[in-house]
Tab-separated table of C-alpha atoms in Angstrom:
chain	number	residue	atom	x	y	z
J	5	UNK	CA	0.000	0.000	0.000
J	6	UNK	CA	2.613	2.221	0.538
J	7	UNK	CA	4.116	1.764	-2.860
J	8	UNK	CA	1.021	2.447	-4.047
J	9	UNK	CA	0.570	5.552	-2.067
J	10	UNK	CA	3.977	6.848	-3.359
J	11	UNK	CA	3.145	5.868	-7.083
J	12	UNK	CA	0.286	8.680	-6.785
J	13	UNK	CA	2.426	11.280	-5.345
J	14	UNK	CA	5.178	10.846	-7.372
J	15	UNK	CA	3.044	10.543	-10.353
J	16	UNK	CA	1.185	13.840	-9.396
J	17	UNK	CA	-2.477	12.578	-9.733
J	18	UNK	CA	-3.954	13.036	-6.554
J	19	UNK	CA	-5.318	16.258	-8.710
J	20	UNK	CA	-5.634	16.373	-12.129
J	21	UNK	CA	-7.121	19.180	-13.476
J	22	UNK	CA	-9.207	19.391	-17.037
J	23	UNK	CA	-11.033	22.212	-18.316
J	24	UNK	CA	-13.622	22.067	-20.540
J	25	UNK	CA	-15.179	24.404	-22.848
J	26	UNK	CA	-18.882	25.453	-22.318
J	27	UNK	CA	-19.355	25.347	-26.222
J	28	UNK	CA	-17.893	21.469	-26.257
J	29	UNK	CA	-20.287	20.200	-23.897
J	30	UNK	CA	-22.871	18.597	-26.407
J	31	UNK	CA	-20.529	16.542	-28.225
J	32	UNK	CA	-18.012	14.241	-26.907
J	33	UNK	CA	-14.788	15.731	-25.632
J	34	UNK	CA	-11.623	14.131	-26.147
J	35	UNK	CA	-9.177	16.270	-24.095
J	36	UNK	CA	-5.828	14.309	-24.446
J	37	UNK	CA	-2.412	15.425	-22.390
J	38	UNK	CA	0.401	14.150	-23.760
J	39	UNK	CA	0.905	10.463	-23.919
J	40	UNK	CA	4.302	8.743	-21.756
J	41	UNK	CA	6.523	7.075	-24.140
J	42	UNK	CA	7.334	5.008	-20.871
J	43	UNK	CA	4.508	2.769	-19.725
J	44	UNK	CA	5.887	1.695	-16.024
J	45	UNK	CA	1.760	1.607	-15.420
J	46	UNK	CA	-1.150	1.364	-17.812
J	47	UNK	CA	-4.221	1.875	-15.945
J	48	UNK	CA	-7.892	1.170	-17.920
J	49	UNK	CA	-10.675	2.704	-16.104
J	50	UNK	CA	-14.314	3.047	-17.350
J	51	UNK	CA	-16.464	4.977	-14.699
J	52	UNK	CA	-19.249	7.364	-14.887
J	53	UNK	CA	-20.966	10.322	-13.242
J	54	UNK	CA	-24.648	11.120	-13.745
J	55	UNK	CA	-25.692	15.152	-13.752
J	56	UNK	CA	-28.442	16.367	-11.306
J	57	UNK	CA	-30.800	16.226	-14.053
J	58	UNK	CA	-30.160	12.694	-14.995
J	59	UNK	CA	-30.164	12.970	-18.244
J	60	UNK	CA	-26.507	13.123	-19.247
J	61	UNK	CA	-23.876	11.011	-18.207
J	62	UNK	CA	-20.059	11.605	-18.496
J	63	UNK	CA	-17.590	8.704	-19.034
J	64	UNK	CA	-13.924	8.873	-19.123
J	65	UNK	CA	-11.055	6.621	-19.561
J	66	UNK	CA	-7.570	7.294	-17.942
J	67	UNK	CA	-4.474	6.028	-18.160
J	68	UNK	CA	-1.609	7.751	-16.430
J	69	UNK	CA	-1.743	11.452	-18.622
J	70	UNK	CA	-3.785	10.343	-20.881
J	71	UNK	CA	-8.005	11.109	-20.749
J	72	UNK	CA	-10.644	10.514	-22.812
J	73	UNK	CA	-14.074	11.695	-21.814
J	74	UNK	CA	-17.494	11.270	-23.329
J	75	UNK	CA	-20.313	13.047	-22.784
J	76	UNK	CA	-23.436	10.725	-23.440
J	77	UNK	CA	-27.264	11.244	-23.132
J	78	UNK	CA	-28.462	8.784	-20.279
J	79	UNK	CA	-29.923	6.194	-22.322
J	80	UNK	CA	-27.545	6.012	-24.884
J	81	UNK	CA	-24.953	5.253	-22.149
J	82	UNK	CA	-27.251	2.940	-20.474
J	83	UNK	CA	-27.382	1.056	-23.484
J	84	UNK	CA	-23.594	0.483	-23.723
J	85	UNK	CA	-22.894	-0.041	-20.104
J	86	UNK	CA	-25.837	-2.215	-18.331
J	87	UNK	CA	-23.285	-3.270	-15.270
J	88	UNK	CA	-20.916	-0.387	-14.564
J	89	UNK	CA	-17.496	-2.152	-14.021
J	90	UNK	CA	-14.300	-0.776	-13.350
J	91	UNK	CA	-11.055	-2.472	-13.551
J	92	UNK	CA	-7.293	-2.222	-14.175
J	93	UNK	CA	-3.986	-3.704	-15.593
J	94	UNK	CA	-0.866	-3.349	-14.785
J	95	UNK	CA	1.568	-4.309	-17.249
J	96	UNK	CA	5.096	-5.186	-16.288
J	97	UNK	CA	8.495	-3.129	-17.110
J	98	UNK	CA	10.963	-5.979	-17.691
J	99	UNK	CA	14.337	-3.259	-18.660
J	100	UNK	CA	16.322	-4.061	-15.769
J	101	UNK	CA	16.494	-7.966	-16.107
J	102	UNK	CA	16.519	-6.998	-19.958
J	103	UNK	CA	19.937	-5.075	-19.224
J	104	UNK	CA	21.248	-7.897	-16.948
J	105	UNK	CA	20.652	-10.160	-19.732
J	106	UNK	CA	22.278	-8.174	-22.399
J	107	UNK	CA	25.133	-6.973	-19.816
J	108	UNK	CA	26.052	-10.885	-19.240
J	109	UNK	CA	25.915	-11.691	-22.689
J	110	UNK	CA	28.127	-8.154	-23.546
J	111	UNK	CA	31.084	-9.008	-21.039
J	112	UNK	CA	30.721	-13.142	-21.080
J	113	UNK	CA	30.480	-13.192	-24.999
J	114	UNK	CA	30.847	-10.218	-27.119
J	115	UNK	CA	33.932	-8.988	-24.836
J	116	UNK	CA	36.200	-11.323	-26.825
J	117	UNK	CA	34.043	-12.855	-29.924
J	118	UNK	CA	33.648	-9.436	-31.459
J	119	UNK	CA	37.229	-8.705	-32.247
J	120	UNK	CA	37.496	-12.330	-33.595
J	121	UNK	CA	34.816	-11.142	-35.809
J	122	UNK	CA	36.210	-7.962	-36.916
J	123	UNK	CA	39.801	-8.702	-36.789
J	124	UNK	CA	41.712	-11.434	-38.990
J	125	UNK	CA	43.655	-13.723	-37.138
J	126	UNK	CA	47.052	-12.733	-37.831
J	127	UNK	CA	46.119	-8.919	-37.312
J	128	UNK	CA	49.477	-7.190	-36.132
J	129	UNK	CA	48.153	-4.519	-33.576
J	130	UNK	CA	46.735	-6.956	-31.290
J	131	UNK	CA	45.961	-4.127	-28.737
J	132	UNK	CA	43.860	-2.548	-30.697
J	133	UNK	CA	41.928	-5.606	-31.004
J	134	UNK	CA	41.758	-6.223	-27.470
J	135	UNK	CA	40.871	-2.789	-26.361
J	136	UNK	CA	37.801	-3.093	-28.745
J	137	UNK	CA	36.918	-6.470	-26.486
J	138	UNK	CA	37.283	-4.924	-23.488
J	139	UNK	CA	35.629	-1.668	-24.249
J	140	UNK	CA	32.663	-2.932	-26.189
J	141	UNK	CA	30.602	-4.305	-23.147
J	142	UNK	CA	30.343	-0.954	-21.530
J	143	UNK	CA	29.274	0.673	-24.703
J	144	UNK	CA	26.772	-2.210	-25.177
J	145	UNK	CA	25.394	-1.634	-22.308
J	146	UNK	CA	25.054	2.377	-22.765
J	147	UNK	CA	23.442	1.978	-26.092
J	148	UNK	CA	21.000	-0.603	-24.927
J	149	UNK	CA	20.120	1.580	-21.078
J	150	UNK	CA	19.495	4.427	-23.770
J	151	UNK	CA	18.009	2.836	-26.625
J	152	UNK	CA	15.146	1.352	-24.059
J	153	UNK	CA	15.199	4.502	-21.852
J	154	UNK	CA	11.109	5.340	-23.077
J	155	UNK	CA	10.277	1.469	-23.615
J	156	UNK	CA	7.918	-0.782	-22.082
J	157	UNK	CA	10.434	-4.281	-21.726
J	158	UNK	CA	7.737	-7.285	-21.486
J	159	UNK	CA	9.362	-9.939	-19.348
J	160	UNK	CA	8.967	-12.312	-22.303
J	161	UNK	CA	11.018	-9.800	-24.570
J	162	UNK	CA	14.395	-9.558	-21.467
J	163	UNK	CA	13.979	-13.467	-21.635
J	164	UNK	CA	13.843	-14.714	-25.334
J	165	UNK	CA	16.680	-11.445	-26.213
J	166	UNK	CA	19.023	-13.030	-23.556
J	167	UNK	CA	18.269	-16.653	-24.690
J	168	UNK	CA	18.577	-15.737	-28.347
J	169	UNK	CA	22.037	-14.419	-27.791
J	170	UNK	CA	23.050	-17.547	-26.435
J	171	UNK	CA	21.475	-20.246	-29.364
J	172	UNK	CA	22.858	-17.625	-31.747
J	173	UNK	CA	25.973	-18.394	-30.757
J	174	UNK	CA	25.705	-22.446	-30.365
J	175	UNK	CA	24.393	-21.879	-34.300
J	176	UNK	CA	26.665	-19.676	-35.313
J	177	UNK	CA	29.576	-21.678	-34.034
J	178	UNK	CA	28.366	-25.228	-35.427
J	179	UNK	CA	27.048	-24.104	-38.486
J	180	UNK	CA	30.579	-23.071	-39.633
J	181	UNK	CA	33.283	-24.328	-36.822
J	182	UNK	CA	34.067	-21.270	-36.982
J	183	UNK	CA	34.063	-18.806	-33.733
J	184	UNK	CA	34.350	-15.673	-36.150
J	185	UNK	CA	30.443	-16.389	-36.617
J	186	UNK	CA	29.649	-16.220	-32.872
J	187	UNK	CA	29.119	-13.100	-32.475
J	188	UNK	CA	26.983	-12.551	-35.992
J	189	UNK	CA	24.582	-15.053	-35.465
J	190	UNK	CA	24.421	-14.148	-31.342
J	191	UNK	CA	23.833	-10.742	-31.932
J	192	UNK	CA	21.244	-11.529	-34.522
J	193	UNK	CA	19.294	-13.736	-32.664
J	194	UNK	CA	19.277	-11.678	-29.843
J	195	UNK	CA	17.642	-8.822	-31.401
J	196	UNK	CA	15.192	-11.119	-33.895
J	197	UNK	CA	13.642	-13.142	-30.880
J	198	UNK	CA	13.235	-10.008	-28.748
J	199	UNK	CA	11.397	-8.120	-31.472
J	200	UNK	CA	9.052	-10.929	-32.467
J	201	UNK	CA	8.407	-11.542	-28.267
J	202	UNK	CA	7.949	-8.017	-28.384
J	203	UNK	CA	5.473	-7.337	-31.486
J	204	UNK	CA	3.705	-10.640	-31.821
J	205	UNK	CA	2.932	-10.912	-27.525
J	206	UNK	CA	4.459	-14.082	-27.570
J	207	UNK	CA	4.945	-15.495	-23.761
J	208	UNK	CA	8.044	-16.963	-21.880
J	209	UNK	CA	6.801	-20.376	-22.046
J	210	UNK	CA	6.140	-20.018	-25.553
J	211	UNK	CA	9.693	-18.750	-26.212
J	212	UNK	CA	10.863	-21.341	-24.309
J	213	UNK	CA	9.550	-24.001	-26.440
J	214	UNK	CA	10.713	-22.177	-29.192
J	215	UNK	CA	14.193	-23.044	-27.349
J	216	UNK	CA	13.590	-26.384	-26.323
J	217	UNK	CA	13.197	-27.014	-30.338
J	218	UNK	CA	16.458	-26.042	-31.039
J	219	UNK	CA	17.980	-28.479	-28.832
J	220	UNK	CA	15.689	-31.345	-30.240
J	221	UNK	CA	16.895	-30.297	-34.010
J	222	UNK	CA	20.588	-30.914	-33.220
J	223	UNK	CA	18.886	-34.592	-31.177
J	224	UNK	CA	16.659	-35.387	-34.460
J	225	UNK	CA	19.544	-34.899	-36.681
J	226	UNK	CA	22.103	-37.033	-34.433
J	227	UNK	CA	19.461	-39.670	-33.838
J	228	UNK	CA	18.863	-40.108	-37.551
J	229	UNK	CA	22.538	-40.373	-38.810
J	230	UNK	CA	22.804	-43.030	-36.426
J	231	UNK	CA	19.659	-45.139	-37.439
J	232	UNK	CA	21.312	-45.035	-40.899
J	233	UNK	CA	24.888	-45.525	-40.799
J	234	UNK	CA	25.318	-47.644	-37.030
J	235	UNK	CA	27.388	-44.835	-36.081
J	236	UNK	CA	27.660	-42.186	-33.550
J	237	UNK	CA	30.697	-40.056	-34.707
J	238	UNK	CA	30.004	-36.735	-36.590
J	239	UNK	CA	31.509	-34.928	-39.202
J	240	UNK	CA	32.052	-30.788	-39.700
J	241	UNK	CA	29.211	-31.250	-42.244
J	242	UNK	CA	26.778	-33.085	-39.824
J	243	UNK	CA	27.571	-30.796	-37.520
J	244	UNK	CA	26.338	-28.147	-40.072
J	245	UNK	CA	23.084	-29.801	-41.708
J	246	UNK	CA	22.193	-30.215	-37.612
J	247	UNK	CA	22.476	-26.538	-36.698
J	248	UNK	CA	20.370	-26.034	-40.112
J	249	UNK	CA	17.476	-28.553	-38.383
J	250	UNK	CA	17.929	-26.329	-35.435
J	251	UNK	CA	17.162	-23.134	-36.551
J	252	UNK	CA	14.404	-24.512	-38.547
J	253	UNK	CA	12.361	-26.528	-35.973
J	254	UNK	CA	13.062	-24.022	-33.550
J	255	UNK	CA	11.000	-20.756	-35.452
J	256	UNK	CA	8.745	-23.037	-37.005
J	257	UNK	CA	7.276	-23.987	-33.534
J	258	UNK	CA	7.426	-19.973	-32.432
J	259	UNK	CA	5.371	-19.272	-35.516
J	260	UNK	CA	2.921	-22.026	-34.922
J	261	UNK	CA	2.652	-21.323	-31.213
J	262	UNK	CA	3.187	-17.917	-30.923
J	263	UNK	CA	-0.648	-17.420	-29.850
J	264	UNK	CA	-0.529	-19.778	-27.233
J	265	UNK	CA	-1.381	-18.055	-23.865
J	266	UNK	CA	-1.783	-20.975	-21.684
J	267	UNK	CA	2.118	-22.035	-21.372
J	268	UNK	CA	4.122	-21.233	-18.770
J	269	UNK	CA	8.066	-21.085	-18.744
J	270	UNK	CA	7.850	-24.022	-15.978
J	271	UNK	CA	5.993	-25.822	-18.262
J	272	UNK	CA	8.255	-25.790	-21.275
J	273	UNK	CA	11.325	-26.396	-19.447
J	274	UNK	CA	9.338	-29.041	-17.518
J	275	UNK	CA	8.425	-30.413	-21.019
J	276	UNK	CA	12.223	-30.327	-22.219
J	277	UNK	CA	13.123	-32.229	-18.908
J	278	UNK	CA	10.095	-35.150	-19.549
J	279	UNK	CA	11.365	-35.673	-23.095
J	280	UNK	CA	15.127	-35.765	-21.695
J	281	UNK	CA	14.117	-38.305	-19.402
J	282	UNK	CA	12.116	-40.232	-22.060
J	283	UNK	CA	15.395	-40.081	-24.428
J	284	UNK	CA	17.458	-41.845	-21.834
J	285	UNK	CA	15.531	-44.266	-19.853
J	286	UNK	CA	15.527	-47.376	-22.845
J	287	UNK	CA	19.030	-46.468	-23.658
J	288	UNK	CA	20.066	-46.409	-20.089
J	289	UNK	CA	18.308	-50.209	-19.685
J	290	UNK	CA	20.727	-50.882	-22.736
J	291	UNK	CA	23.542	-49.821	-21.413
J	292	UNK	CA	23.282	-52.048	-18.243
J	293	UNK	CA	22.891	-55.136	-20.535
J	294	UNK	CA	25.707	-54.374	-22.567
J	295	UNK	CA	27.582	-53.964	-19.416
J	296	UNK	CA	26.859	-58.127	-19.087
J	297	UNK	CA	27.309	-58.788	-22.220
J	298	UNK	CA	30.601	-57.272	-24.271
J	299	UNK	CA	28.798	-54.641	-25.657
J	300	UNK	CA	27.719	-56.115	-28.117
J	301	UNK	CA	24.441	-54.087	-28.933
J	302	UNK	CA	24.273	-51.507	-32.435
J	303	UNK	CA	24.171	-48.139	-32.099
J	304	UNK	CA	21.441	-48.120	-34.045
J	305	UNK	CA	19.192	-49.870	-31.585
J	306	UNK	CA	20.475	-47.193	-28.710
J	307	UNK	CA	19.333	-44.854	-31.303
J	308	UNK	CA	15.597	-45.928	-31.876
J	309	UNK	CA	15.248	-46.793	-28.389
J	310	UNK	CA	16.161	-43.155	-27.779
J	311	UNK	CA	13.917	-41.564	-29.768
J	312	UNK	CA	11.084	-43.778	-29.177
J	313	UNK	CA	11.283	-42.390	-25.644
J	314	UNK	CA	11.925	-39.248	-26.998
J	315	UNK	CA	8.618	-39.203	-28.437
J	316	UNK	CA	6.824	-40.839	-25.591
J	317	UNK	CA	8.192	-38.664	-22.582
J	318	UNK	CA	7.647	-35.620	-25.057
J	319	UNK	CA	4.132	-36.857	-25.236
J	320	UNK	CA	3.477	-37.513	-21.328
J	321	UNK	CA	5.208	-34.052	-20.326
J	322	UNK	CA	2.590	-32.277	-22.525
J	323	UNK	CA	-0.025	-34.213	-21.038
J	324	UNK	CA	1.559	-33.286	-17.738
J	325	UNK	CA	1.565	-29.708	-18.046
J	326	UNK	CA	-1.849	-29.494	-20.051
J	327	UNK	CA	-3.172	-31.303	-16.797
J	328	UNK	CA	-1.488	-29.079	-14.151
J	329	UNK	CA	0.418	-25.657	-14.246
J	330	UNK	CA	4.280	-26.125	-13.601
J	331	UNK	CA	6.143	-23.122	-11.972
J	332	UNK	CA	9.151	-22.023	-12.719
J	333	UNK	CA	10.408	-22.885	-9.393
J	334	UNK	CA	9.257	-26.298	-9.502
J	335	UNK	CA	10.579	-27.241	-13.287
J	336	UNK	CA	14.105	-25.812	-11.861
J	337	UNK	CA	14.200	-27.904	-9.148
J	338	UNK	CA	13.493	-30.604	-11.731
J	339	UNK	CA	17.176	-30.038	-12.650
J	340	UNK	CA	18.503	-30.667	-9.928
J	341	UNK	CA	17.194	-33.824	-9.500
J	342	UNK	CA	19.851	-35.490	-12.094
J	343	UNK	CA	22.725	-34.631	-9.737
J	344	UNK	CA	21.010	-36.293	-6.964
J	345	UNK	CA	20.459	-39.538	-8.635
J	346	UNK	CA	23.977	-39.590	-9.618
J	347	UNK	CA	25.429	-38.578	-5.823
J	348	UNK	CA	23.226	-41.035	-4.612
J	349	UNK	CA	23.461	-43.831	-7.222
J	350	UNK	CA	27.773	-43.484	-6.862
J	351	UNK	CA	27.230	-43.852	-2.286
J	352	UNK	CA	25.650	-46.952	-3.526
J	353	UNK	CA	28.235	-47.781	-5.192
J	354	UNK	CA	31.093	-47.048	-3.028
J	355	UNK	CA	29.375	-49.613	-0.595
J	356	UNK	CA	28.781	-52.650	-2.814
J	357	UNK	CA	31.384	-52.965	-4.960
J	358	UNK	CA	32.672	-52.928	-8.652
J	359	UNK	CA	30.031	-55.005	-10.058
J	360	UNK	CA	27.539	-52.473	-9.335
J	361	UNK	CA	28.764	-50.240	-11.266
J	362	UNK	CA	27.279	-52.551	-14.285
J	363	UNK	CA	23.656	-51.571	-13.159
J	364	UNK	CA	24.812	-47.781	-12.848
J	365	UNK	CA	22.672	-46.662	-15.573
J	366	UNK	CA	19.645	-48.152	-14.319
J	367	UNK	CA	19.967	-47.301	-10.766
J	368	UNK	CA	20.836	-44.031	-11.799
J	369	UNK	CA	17.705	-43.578	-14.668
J	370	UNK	CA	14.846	-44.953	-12.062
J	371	UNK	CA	15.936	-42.890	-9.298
J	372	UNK	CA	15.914	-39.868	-11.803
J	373	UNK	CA	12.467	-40.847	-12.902
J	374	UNK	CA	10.813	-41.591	-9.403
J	375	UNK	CA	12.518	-38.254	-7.823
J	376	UNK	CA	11.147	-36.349	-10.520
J	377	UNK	CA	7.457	-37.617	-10.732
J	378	UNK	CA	7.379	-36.935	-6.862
J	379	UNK	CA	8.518	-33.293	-7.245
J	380	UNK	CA	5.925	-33.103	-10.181
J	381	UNK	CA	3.192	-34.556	-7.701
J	382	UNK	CA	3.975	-32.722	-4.656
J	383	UNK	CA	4.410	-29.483	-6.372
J	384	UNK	CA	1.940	-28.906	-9.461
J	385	UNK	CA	0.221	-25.753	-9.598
J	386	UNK	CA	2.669	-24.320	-7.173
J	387	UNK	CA	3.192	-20.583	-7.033
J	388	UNK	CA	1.185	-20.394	-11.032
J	389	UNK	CA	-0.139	-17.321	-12.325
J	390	UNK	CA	-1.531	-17.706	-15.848
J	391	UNK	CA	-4.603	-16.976	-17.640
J	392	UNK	CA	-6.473	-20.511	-16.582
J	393	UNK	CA	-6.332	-19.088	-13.116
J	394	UNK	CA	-4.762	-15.420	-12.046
J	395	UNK	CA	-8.184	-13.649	-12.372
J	396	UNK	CA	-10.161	-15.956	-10.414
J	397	UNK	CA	-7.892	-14.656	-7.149
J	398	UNK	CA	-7.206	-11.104	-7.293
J	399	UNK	CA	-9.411	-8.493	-8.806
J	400	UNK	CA	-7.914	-4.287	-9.305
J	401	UNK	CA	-10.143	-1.881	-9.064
J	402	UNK	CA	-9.114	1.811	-10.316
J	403	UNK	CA	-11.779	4.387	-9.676
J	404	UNK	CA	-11.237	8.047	-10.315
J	405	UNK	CA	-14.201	10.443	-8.635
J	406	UNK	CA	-14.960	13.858	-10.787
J	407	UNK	CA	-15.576	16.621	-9.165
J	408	UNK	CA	-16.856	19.893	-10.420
J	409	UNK	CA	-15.816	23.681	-9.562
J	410	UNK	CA	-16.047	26.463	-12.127
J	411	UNK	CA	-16.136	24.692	-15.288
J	412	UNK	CA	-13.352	22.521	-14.054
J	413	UNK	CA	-13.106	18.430	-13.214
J	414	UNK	CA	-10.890	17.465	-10.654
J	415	UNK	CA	-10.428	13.417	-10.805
J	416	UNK	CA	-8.905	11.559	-7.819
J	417	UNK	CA	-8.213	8.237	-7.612
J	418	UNK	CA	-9.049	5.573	-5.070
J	419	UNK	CA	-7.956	1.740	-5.745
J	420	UNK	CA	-9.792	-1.167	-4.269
J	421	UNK	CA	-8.027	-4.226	-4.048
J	422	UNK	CA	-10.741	-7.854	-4.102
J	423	UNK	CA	-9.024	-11.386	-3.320
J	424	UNK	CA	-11.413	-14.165	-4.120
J	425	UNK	CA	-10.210	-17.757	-2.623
């Protein structure tokens, strides 16, 4: 409340004053103060005030310095409004996570792959080269606190621009074996997946997926070499073709999905952890027989085991999520749950001896399993706030109250806060 409180007063609407013109009171007025290039708030009110002689009613919309008022005969306003509601949204202002992002990525990436971009490798004035690496993450980080000094940074936007910068460089890297193209296809991706979060409304968990696609392109590509040729090993070109399959699969799902409003980030990565697990638990059975037995299973069959559990944990961690919202916090405790198995699969092993080490991988891909279903079950729904369910607990009202002196409308505010359980 008192952030609230000190939103008003530093916002100076406790009294805003409008006048309006005797001459202008017939029609509708549309008296419009200049509109904030930065949206911290964006406030939609609808509220009314009927005269004396109830015959005319005046309506208004606010939103920060922005007002729009109508001036309605009764019943046509009657007719438009039958249950006078007022309500509000508050839209998020992502920039300083977006600037953390892009900060990282400037000192932990661009710092040394941009002079490998712009300088050959046998340039002779190698400190000019690495004063350009050293100095570029500061001036990255100027141009992008200016450049989104008057924007609105959805959350979504901070997360798939940081993200982006990171597959951009995987791709960029593969695609040629090359790390002159790291920074190229980083910076690229950075700004491309931002914008289209930004302009097309596209969610986290959306995004996400979008990310989780990538990784399964290099997987498909891998996984199908080896059904053909028995082999795991791969080549500069494979390595190529599969970054190819990456960038595909990955914006083909963003521009399939990129309406989806029902996804959460801890659903995706959630999602990407199910299908992980589904990809290893047949090969993982494999491997402990072929401990036994001289390895003397294909790699072919370790393939289509694989992705025959890729397929099926893909399919049961949809049906998960679709079932039950996953947090954030819950899917990344999900990853931590493959570092347990292993601690606790090696004690094991410590105690019993060298032959159990042969049923490692099975010890190790059940415990995985069971741990993670039980974090699933004991924490579904935990801490979500998404479309299926946010408005059915908490409820903003925004009401501004005119009042008249002189020709003159003063509007103050009052909020009203409504928790339903």
């Amino acid at each position: 409340m008192l952030f609230i409180l000190s939103f008003f007063i530093g916002e100076n609407v406790f009294l805003k004053e409008l006048k309006i013109e005797e001459s202008k009171k017939a029609n509708f007025l549309d008296i419009v103060y200049e509109r904030p290039l930065m949206m911290k708030f964006y406030l939609i009110t609808d509220s009314s005030l009927m005269f004396n002689d109830s015959s005319y009613v005046l309506m208004f919309n606010y939103y920060k310095n922005y007002v729009n008022i109508k001036y309605l005969p009764y019943e046509e306003f009657y007719s438009r409004v039958i249950t006078p509601t007022s309500t509000s949204v508050i839209y998020e202002n992502k920039r300083v996570e977006y600037l953390i992002g892009q900060t990282i990525l400037g000192i932990g990436l661009y710092s040394w792959s941009l002079p490998v971009f712009i300088f050959p490798e046998n340039y002779e004035d190698a400190e000019i080269a690495i004063a350009t690496g050293l100095t570029f993450p500061l001036i990255y980080f100027l141009g992008n606190f200016f450049i989104t000094g008057h924007l609105n940074i959805p959350s979504s936007q901070a997360y798939a621009s940081f993200l982006g910068g990171v597959s951009g460089a995987v791709h960029g890297y593969f695609l040629f074996i090359d790390t002159r193209f790291i920074f190229p296809f980083s910076i690229s991706e950075n700004f491309i997946d931002g914008y289209l979060c930004r302009k097309n409304g596209i969610s986290m968990g959306v995004y996400q997926n979008k990310f989780n696609h990538n990784i399964y392109g290099y997987y498909h590509y891998i996984i199908t070499k080896t059904l053909f040729t028995d082999k795991f090993d791969l080549t500069k070109k494979d390595y190529s073709i599969s970054s190819i399959l990456s960038l595909i699969e990955g914006y083909l799902n963003l521009f399939l999905f990129k309406d989806e409003k029902n996804i959460t980030l801890g659903d995706a990565l959630f999602e990407l952890r199910a299908t992980a697990l589904g990809s290893e638990f047949i090969p993982a059975l494999l491997w402990t027989y072929d401990n036994f037995n001289n390895y003397d299973l294909s790699a072919r069959l370790y393939a289509g085991s694989s992705i025959l559990g890729h397929i099926a944990g893909y399919y049961i961690g949809r049906r998960l999520t679709m079932k039950n919202d996953i947090s954030f916090v819950t899917s990344a405790l999900t990853y931590l749950i493959p570092a347990l198995a292993h601690l606790f699969t090696a004690g094991v092993g410590q105690l019993l001896g060298k032959d159990y080490f042969r049923v490692y991988p099975t010890i190790f891909i059940t415990t995985d399993i069971g741990l993670t279903y039980l974090v699933y079950r004991s924490f579904k729904d935990f801490g979500v706030e998404t479309s299926r369910n946010a408005s059915k607990k908490l409820r903003l009202g925004f009401n501004l109250t005119p009042e008249f002196n002189n020709n003159k409308i003063y509007l103050k505010p009052s909020l009203n806060i409504l928790f339903n359980f």
